[in-house]
Coordinates of C-alpha atoms in Angstrom, one line a residue:
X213 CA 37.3 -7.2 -4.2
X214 CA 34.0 -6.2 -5.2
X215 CA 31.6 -4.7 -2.5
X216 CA 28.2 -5.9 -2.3
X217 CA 25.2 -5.2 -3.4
X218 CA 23.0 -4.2 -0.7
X219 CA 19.6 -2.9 -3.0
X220 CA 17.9 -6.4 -2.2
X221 CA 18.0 -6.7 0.9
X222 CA 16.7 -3.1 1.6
X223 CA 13.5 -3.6 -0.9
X224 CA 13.1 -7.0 1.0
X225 CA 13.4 -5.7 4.1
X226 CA 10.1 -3.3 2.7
X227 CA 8.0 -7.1 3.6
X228 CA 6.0 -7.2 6.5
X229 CA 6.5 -3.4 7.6
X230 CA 3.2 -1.9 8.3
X231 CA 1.4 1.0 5.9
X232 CA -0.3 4.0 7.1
X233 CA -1.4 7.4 6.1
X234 CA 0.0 11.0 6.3
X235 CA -3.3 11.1 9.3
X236 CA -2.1 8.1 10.9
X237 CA -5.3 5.9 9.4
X238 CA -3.5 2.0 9.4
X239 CA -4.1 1.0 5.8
X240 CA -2.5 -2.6 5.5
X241 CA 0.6 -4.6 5.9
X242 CA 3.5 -5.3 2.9
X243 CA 3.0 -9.0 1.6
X244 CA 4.6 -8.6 -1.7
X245 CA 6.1 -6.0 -3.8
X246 CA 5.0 -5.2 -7.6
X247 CA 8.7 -4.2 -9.5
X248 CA 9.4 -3.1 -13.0
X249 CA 12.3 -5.3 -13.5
X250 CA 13.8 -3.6 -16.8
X251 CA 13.5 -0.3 -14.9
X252 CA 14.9 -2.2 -11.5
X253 CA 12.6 0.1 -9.6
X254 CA 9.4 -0.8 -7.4
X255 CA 6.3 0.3 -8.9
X256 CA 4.0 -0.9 -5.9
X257 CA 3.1 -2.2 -2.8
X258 CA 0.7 -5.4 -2.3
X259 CA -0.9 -5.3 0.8
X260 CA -2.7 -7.9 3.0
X261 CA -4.5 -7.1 7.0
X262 CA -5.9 -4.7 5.2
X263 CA -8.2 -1.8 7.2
X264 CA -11.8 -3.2 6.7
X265 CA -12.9 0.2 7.5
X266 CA -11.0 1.3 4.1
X267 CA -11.2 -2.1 2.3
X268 CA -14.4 -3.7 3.4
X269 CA -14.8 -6.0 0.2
X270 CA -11.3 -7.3 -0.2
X271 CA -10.4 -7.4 4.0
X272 CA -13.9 -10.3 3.9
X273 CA -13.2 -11.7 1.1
X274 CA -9.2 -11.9 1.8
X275 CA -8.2 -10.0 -0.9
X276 CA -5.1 -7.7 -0.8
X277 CA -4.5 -4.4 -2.8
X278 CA -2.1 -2.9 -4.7
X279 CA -1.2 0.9 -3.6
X280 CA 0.8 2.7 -6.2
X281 CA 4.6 3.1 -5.2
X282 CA 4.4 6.9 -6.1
X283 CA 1.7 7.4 -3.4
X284 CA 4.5 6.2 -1.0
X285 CA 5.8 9.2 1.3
X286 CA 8.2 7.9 3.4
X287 CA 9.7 4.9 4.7
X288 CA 11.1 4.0 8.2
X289 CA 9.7 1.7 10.6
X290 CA 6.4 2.2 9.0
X291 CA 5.9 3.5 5.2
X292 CA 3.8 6.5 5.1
X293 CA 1.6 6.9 2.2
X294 CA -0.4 9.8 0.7
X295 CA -3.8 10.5 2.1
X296 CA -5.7 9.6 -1.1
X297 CA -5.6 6.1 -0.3
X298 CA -7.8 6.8 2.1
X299 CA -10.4 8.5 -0.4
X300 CA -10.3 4.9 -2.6
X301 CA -13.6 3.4 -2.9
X302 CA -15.8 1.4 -4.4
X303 CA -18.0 3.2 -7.3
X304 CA -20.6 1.9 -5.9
X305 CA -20.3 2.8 -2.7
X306 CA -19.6 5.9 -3.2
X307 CA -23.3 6.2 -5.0
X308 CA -24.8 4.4 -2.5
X309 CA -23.7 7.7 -0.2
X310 CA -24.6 10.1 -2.1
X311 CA -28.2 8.5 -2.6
X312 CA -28.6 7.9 1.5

């Protein structure tokens, strides 16, 4: 008998969970994932209810993001991601601040 596979249902299970960072800032909610299928690894995480205090543009217009898989630091009940998401802003904006 063979046994099972299990690897799909644990990277579905990834769906829905809520992000956050290392601080404890909410970031966004799984929708999708983005997978490297040759490599069979995931390469990201596609996020929708995003923070509009970190995503202003894409939480109005309904956009979701993409937040690199490698910036993932742990995963449980909730998946942890590096701080630097945080720091991810518009070029614009980020002038805009520095002008004010």
């Amino acid at each position: 008998m063979v046994a099972k596979d299990d690897t799909p249902q644990e990277i579905t299970s990834l769906v829905g969970r809520e992000v956050y960072s290392n601080s404890g800032v909410f970031v966004g909610e799984v929708e999708d994932l983005q997978l490297n299928v040759d490599g069979e690894a995931v390469t990201g995480l596609a996020l929708g209810n995003l923070n509009s205090e970190l995503f202003t543009t894409e939480s109005e217009t309904g956009q979701g993001v993409i937040v690199p898989y490698r910036w993932v630091r742990a995963v449980g009940d909730v998946i942890l991601v590096t701080d630097v998401v945080e720091r991810v802003r518009d070029p614009d904006e980020e002038e805009e601040e520095l002008l004010a």
